XYZ file of C-alpha atoms in Angstrom:
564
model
C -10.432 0.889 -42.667
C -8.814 0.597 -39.249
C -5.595 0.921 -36.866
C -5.018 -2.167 -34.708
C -2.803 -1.955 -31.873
C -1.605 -5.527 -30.512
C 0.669 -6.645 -27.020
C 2.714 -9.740 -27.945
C 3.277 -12.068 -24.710
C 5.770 -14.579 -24.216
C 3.674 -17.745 -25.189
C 2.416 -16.104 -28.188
C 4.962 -17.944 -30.663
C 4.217 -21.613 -30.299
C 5.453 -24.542 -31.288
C 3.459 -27.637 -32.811
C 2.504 -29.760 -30.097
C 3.099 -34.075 -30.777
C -0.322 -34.137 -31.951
C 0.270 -31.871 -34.952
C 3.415 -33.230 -35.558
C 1.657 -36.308 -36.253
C -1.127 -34.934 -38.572
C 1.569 -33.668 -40.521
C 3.137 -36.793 -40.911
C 6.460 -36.189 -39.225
C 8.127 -38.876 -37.629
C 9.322 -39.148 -34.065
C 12.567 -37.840 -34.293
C 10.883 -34.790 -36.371
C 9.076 -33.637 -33.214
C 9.219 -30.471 -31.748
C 11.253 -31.331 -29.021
C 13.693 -33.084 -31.288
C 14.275 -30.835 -33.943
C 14.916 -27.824 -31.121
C 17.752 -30.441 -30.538
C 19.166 -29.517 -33.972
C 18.191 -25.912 -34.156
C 19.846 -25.085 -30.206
C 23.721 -25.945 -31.319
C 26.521 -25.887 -29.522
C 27.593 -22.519 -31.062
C 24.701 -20.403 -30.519
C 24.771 -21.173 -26.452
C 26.896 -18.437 -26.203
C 24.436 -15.974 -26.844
C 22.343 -17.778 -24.023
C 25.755 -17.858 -21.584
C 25.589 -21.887 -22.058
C 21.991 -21.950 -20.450
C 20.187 -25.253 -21.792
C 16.471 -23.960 -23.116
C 14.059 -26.301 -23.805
C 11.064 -26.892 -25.257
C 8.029 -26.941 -22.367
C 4.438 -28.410 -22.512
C 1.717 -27.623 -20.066
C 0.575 -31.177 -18.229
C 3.172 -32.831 -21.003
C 0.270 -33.970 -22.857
C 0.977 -34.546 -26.593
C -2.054 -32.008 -27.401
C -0.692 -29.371 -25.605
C 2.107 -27.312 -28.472
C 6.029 -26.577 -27.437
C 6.553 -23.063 -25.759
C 10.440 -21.285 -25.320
C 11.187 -18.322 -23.691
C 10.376 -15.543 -26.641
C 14.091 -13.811 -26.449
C 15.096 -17.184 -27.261
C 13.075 -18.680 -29.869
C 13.539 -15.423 -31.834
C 17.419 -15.317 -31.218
C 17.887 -18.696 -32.604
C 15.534 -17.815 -35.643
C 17.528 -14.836 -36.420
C 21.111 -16.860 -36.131
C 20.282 -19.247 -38.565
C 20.160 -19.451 -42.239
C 17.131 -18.702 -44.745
C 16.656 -22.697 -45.310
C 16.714 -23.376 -41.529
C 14.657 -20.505 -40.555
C 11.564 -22.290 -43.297
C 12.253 -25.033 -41.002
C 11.398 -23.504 -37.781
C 8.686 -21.534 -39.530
C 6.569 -24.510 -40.576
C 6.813 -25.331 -36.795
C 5.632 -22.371 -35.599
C 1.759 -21.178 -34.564
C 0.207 -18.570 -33.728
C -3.213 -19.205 -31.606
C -3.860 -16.172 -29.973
C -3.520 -14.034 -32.956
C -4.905 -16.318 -35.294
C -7.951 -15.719 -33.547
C -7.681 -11.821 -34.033
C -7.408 -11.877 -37.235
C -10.101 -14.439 -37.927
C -11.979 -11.781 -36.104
C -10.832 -8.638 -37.862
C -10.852 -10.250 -41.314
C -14.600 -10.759 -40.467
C -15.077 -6.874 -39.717
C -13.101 -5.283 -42.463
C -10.975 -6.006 -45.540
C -7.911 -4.045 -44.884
C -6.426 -2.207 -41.857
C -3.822 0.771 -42.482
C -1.943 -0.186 -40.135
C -0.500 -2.905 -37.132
C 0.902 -1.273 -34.138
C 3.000 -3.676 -32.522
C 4.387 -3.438 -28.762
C 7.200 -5.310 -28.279
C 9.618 -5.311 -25.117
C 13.937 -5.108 -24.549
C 14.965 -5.092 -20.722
C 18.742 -5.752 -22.084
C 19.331 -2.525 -20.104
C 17.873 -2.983 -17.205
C 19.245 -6.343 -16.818
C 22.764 -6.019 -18.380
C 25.314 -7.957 -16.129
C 25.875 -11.512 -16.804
C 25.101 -13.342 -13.300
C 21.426 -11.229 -13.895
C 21.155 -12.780 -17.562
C 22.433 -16.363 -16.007
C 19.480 -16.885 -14.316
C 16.908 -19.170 -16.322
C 14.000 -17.022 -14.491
C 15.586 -13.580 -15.302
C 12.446 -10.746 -17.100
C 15.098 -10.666 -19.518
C 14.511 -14.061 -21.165
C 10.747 -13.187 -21.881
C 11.739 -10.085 -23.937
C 9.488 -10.275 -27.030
C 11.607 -7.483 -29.408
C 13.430 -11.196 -31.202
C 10.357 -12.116 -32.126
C 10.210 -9.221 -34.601
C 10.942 -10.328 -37.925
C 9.001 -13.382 -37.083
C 5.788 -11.397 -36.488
C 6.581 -9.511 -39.829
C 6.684 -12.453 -41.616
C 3.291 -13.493 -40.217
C 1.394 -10.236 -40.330
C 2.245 -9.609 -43.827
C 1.257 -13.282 -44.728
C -1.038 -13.500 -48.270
C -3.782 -14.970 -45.730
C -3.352 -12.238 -43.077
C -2.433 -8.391 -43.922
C -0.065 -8.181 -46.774
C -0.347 -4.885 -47.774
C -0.678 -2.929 -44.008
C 2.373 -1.864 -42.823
C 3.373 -2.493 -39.484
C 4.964 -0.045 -36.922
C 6.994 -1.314 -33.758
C 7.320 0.028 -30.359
C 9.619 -0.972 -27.963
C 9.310 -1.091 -24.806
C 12.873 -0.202 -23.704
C 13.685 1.404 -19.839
C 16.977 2.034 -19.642
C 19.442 0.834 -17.044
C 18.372 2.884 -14.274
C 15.019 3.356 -14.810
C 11.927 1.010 -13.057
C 11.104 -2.137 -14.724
C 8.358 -2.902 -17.351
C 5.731 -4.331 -14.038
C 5.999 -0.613 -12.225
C 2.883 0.342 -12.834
C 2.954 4.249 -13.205
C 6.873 4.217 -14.730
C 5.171 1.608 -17.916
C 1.982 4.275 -18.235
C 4.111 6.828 -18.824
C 6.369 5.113 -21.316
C 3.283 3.644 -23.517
C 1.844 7.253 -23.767
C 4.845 8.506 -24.883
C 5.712 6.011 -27.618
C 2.040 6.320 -28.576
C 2.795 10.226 -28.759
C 5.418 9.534 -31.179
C 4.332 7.224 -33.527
C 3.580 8.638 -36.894
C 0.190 7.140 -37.420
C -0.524 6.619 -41.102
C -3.991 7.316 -40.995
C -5.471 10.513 -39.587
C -5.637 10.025 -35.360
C -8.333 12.899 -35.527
C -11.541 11.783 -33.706
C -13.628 13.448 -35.774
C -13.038 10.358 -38.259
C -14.794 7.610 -38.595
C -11.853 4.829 -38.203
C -11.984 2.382 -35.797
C -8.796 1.741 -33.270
C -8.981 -2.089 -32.433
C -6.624 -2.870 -29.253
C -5.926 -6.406 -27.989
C -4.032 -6.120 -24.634
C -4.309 -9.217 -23.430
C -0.787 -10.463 -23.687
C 2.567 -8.910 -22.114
C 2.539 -7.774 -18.603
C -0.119 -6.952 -16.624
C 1.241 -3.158 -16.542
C 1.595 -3.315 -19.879
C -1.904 -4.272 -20.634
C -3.234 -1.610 -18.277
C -1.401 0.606 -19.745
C -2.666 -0.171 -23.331
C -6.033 0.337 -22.617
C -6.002 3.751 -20.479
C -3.531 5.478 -23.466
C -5.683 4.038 -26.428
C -8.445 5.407 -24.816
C -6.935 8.683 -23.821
C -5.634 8.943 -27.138
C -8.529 8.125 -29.371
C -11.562 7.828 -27.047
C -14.975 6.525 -28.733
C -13.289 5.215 -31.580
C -11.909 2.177 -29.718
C -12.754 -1.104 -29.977
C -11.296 -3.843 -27.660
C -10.456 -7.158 -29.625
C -10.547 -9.638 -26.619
C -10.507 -13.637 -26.322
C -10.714 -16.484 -23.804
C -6.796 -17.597 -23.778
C -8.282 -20.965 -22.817
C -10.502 -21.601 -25.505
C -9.124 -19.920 -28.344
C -11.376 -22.438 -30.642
C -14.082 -19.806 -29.673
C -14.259 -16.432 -31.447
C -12.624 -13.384 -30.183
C -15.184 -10.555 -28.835
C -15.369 -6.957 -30.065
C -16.408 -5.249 -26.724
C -16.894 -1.465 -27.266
C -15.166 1.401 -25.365
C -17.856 2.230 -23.300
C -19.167 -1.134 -21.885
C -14.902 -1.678 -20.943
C -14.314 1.579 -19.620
C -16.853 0.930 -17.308
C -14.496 -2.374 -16.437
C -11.466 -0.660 -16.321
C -13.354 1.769 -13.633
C -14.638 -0.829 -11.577
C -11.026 -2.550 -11.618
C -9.325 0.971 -10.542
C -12.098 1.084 -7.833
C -11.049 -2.930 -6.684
C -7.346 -1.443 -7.048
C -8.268 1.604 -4.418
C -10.088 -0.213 -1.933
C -6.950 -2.965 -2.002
C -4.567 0.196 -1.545
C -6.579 1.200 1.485
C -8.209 3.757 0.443
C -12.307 2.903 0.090
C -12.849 6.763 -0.151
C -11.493 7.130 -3.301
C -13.127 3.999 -4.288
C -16.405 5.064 -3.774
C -15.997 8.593 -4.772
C -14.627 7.120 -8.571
C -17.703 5.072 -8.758
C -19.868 7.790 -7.926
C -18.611 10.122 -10.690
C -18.668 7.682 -12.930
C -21.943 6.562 -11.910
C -21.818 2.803 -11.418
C -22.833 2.347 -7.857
C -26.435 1.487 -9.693
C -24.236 -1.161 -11.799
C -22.856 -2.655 -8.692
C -24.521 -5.258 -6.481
C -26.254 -2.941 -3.679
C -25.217 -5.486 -1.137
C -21.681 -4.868 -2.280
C -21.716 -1.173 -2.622
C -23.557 -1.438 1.445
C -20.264 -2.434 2.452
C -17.995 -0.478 0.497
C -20.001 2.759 2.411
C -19.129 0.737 5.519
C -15.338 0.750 4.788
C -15.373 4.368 4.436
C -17.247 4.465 7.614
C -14.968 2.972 9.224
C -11.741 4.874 7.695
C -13.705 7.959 8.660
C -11.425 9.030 11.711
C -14.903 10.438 14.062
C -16.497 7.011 13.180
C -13.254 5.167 13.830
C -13.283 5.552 17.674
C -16.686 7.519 18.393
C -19.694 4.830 17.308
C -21.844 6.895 19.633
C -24.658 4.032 19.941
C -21.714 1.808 21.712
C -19.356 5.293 22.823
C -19.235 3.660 26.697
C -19.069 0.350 25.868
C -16.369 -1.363 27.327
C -16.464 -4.438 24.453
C -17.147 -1.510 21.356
C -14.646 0.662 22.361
C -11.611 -1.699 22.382
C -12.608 -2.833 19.128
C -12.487 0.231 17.481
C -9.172 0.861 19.218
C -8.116 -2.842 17.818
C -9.482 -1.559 14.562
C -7.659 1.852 14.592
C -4.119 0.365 15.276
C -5.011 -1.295 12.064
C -5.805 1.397 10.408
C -2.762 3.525 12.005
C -0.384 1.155 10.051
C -2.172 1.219 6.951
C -2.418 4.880 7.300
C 1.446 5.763 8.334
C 2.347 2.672 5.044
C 0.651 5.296 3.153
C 2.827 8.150 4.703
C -0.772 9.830 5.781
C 1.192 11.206 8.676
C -1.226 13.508 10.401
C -4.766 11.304 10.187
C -2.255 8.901 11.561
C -1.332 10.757 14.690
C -4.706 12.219 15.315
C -5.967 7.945 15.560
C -3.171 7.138 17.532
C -3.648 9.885 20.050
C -7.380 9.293 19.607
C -6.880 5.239 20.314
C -4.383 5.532 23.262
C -6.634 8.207 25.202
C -9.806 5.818 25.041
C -7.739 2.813 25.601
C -6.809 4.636 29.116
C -10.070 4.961 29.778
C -11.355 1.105 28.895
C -8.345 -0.162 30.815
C -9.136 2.080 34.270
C -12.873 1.138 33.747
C -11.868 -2.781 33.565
C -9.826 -2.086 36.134
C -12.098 -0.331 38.872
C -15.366 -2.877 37.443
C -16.312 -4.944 40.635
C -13.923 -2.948 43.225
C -15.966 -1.198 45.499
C -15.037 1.826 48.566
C -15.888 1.899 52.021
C -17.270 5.302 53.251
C -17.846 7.130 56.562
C -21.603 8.380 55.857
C -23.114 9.973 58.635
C -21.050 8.007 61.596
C -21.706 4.812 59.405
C -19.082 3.026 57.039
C -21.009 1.953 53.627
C -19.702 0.003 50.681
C -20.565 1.270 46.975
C -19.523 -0.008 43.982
C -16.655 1.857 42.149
C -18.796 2.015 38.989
C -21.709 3.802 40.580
C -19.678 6.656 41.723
C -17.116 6.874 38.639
C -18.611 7.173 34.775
C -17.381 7.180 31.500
C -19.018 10.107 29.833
C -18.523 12.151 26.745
C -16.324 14.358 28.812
C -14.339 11.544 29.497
C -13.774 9.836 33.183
C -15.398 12.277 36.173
C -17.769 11.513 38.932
C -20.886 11.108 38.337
C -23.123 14.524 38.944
C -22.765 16.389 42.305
C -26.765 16.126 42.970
C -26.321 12.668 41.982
C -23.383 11.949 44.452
C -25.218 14.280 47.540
C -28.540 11.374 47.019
C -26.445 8.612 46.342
C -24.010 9.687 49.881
C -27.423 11.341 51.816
C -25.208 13.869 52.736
C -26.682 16.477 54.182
C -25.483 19.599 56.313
C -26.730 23.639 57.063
C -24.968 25.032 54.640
C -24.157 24.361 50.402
C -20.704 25.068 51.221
C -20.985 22.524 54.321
C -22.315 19.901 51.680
C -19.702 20.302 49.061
C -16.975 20.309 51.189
C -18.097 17.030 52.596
C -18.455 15.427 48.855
C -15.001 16.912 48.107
C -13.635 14.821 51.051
C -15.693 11.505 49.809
C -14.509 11.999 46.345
C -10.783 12.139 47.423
C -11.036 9.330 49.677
C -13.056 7.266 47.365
C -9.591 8.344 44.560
C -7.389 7.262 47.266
C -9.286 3.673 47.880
C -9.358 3.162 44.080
C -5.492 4.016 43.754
C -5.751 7.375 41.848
C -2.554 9.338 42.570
C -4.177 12.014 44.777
C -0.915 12.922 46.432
C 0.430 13.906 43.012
C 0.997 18.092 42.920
C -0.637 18.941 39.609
C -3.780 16.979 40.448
C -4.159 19.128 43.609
C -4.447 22.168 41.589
C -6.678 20.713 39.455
C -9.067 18.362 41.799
C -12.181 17.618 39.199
C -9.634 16.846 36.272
C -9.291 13.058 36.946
C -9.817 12.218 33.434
C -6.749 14.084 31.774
C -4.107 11.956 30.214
C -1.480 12.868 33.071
C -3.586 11.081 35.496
C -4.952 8.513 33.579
C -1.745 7.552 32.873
C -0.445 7.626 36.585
C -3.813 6.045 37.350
C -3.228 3.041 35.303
C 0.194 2.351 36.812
C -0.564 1.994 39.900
C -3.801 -0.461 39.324
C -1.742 -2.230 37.719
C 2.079 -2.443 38.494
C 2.691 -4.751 35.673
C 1.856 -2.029 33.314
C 4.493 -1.093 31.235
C 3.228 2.466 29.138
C 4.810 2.560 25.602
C 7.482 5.397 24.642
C 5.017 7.806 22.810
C 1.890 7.000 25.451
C 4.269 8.285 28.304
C 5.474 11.055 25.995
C 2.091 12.408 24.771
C 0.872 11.872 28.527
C 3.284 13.784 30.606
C 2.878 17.418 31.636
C 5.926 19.153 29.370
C 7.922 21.720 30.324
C 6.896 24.799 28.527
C 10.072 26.811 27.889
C 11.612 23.508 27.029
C 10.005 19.729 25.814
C 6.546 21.189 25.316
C 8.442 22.626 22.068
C 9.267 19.544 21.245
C 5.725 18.082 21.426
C 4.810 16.878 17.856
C 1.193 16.300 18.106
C 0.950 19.607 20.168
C 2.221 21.391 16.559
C -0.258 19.199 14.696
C -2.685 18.935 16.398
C -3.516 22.907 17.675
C -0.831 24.654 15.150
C -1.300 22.907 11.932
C 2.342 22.596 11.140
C 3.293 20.530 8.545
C 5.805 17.524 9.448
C 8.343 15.603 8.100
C 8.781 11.402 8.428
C 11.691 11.967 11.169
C 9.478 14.170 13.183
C 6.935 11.692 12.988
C 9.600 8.836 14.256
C 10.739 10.871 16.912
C 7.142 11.359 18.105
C 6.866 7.885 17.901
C 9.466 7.003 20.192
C 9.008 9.519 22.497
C 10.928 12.679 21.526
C 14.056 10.406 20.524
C 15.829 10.089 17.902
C 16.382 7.198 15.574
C 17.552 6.533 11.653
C 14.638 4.634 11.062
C 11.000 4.876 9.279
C 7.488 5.586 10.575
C 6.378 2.305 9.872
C 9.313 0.344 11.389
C 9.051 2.763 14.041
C 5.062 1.934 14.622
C 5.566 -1.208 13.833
C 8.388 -2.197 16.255
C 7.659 0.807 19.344
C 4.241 1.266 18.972
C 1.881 -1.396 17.717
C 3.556 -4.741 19.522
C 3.411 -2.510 22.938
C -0.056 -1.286 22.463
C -1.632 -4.688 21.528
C 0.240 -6.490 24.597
C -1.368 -3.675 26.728
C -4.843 -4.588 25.622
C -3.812 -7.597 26.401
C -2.790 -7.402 29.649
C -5.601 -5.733 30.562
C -8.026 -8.277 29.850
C -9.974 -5.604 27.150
C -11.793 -7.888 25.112
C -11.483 -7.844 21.764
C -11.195 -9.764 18.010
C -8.302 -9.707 16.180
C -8.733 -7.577 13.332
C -8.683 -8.636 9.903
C -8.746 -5.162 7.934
C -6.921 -6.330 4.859
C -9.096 -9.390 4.153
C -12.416 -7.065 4.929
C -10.801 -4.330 1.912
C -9.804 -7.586 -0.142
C -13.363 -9.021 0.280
C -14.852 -5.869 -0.688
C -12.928 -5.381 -3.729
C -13.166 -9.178 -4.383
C -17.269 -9.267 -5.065
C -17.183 -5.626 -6.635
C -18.393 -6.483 -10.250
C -20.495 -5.210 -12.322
C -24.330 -6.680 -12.592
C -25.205 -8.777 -16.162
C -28.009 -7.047 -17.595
């Protein structure tokens, strides 16, 4: 004894192809096509707002059977009278069920009951020029179909004597449609809630829950299978076949070897999302990374690598490295967008903030590579190269080390304070040859700070002229007034207070503490990202276009689990 629960999809209800129409020795004008002629009168388009349906083949091949949008077919069978509806019933097949049933006869001799889900979307779309439209969800309701499917599940060859229970899946006007993922698991739970099962749903029992899900909507079907599950856990049994050879048997595959599918597929779904974390962390507790090619699972670990925010823009084997370090910052604007799409507001910031500081840094070291200053040593002038005297160090920019600089220079004098002061009047003039802004106020207060944002900034712009810095670079650079703008300073409050945000404080960071009446993303996506990638640009970094969402789709894409 058993429950079966069973989708119904739009091609499900068939019509004989030309090739059965001959075996049963009907003539031409007895054809499928033909006799929908007769059946699709003038007086029922009405009900179809004077929309023409016809009959469809695949290829147009006369093997291939008849298919009609389901709302239809079971509209017209309904509107027509007991002798005409035998007519269109000795048209009519069923090859996707037949083959569940052939299957199910074969593992028990009576079920106590059919559970059939069946869909309406009248509400959602109600208004006529919706309904007009050939392509309209609303044609491919299934609910018509309903005394149809009666008539065939209680068939003397099928399963007279189980009664069969309907749902419907029904939204109403103003709630999402029947492909919203979430919105359709919520609504097959609770119609599976509240369905008076005729046999006990206890688990304790022995009774076996068959499910075929194939047909309907893909929501649908994933719905299906997490709320049978949910609902009566080992007991399942999925009822599966190959929609293109439904001459084959269907395939009993049991709960355990398809929740392990359905775990891999919410891992693929995860990594697609963005979110390779969550990925790896479900296949952990599950424990399939050992079912998983290791190769595959390699570069999953990667992924999260890479999403990792320290490992993002601090590979320390390549920290310095001109050619490394603008990738990751190519990388991390990728990775800022997918991030702020996500409404991950603070990881988002801390990247950005992250990516524009060591973008500074690549850009001045590109820019001062090859430049070299001419110094007054000892009575002499001397030439040394820009990149011998400044570094890029964990610290950031800075000279390289005093002792270094006093062996380097041979300078030499009676006293320590002698010696300093003549390295303090190298360094400056060795800033001034290489364009730093050495005249500017705050940097005289603070002479060995040449690597802070401020000056980074100020030292970019005057390299290069033609540098343009984006609204929230020159925002999050400049010194802030602190009874006023320093307030106002976003990533200050995230950053060191831990305040929470909201999206418009997030935009106005964006654009530089302004105002605007649009999103993060359009904000990033229009102020941010187009400025920072023309930047890079202009400074000759070099870098490869990123391809992020192909890498998570490729990922996700050979994620399967091994044969055994």
């Amino acid at each position: 004894m058993a429950i079966w629960i069973v989708t119904i999809g739009s091609s499900d209800v068939q019509l004989d192809s030309d090739k059965i129409s001959k075996k049963k020795g009907r003539r031409e004008k007895q054809r499928s096509d033909k006799m929908w002629t007769n059946w699709y009168k003038d007086e029922i388009l009405g009900e179809f707002h004077n929309i023409k349906f016809e009959l469809k083949q695949i290829d147009n091949h006369v093997t291939q059977p008849y298919r009609i949008e389901p709302r239809v077919l079971g509209t017209v069978y309904q509107y027509h009278s007991p002798q005409i509806q035998e007519q269109i019933w000795s048209y009519l097949n069923f090859p996707l069920l037949d083959t569940f049933v052939n299957r199910l006869k074969a593992e028990t001799d009576q079920l106590d009951q059919i559970i059939v889900l069946l869909t309406d979307q009248s509400q959602i779309f109600s208004d006529y020029q919706t309904q007009h439209q050939i392509t309209c969800p609303y044609w491919q309701d299934t609910h018509p179909l309903q005394p149809i499917l009666a008539r065939y599940f209680q068939g003397e060859d099928k399963f007279p004597k189980t009664p069969c229970e309907w749902i419907y899946l029904a939204p109403n006007s103003n709630d999402p449609g029947l492909d919203e993922w979430d919105y359709v698991l919520d609504l097959v739970r609770k119609e599976l809630d509240s369905l008076p099962f005729t046999a006990n749903p206890n688990p304790a029992t022995s009774q076996t829950v068959y499910v075929s899900h194939q047909a309907s909507t893909p929501a649908i079907s994933s719905a299906v299978q997490f709320m049978s599950l949910a609902r009566f856990g080992k007991r399942v049994q999925f009822l599966v076949s190959n929609e293109y050879h439904l001459e084959r048997p269907a395939n009993i595959i049991s709960n355990s070897q398809y929740l392990r599918g359905i775990q891999v597929q919410q891992a693929k779904g995860l990594i697609q999302s963005g979110t390779p974390g969550a990925a790896l962390h479900l296949l952990e507790l599950a424990e399939l990374k050992g079912s998983l090619e290791a190769s595959v699972v390699a570069e999953l670990e990667k992924l999260v690598d890479f999403f990792n925010l320290n490992r993002s823009l601090a590979d320390k084997s390549s920290e310095f490295d001109l050619k490394a370090a603008t990738a990751r910052i190519v990388d991390g604007i990728a990775l800022i967008e997918r991030l702020f799409e996500q409404e991950n507001y603070l990881p988002g910031i801390a990247l950005l903030a992250a990516a524009q500081e060591t973008f500074l840094r690549c850009a001045i070291m590109t820019e001062i590579q090859g430049r070299s200053v001419s110094l007054s040593i000892n009575g002499t002038q001397q030439r040394f190269p820009a990149e011998d005297l400044i570094q890029w160090l964990r610290r950031g920019l800075q000279f390289v080390s005093t002792d270094d600089l006093k062996h380097y220079w041979s300078v030499s004098g009676s006293s320590k304070e002698e010696v300093n002061k003549t390295i303090k009047t190298l360094k400056l003039e060795t800033l001034k040859q290489l364009q730093f802004p050495i005249d500017d106020n705050r940097f005289k207060r603070q002479p060995n700070q040449i690597g802070k944002n401020e000056f980074m900034l100020k030292w970019l712009c005057h390299l290069r002229s033609d540098f343009q810095p984006w609204k929230v670079l020159h925002w999050s650079c400049i010194q802030k007034n602190e009874a006023g703008e320093h307030d106002d300073d976003i990533r200050n409050q995230l950053m060191h207070n831990l305040q929470g945000m909201k999206p418009e404080d997030v935009v106005k960071y964006l654009l530089g503490n302004q105002e605007r009446d649009i999103s993060v993303i359009q904000a990033y996506q229009t102020e941010v990202k187009p400025q920072f990638m023309a930047a890079i640009r202009l400074c000759g970094l070099p870098f490869t276009e990123p391809k992020l969402t192909e890498r998570l789709q490729g990922v996700a894409d050979a994620m399967r689990i091994k044969l055994s």
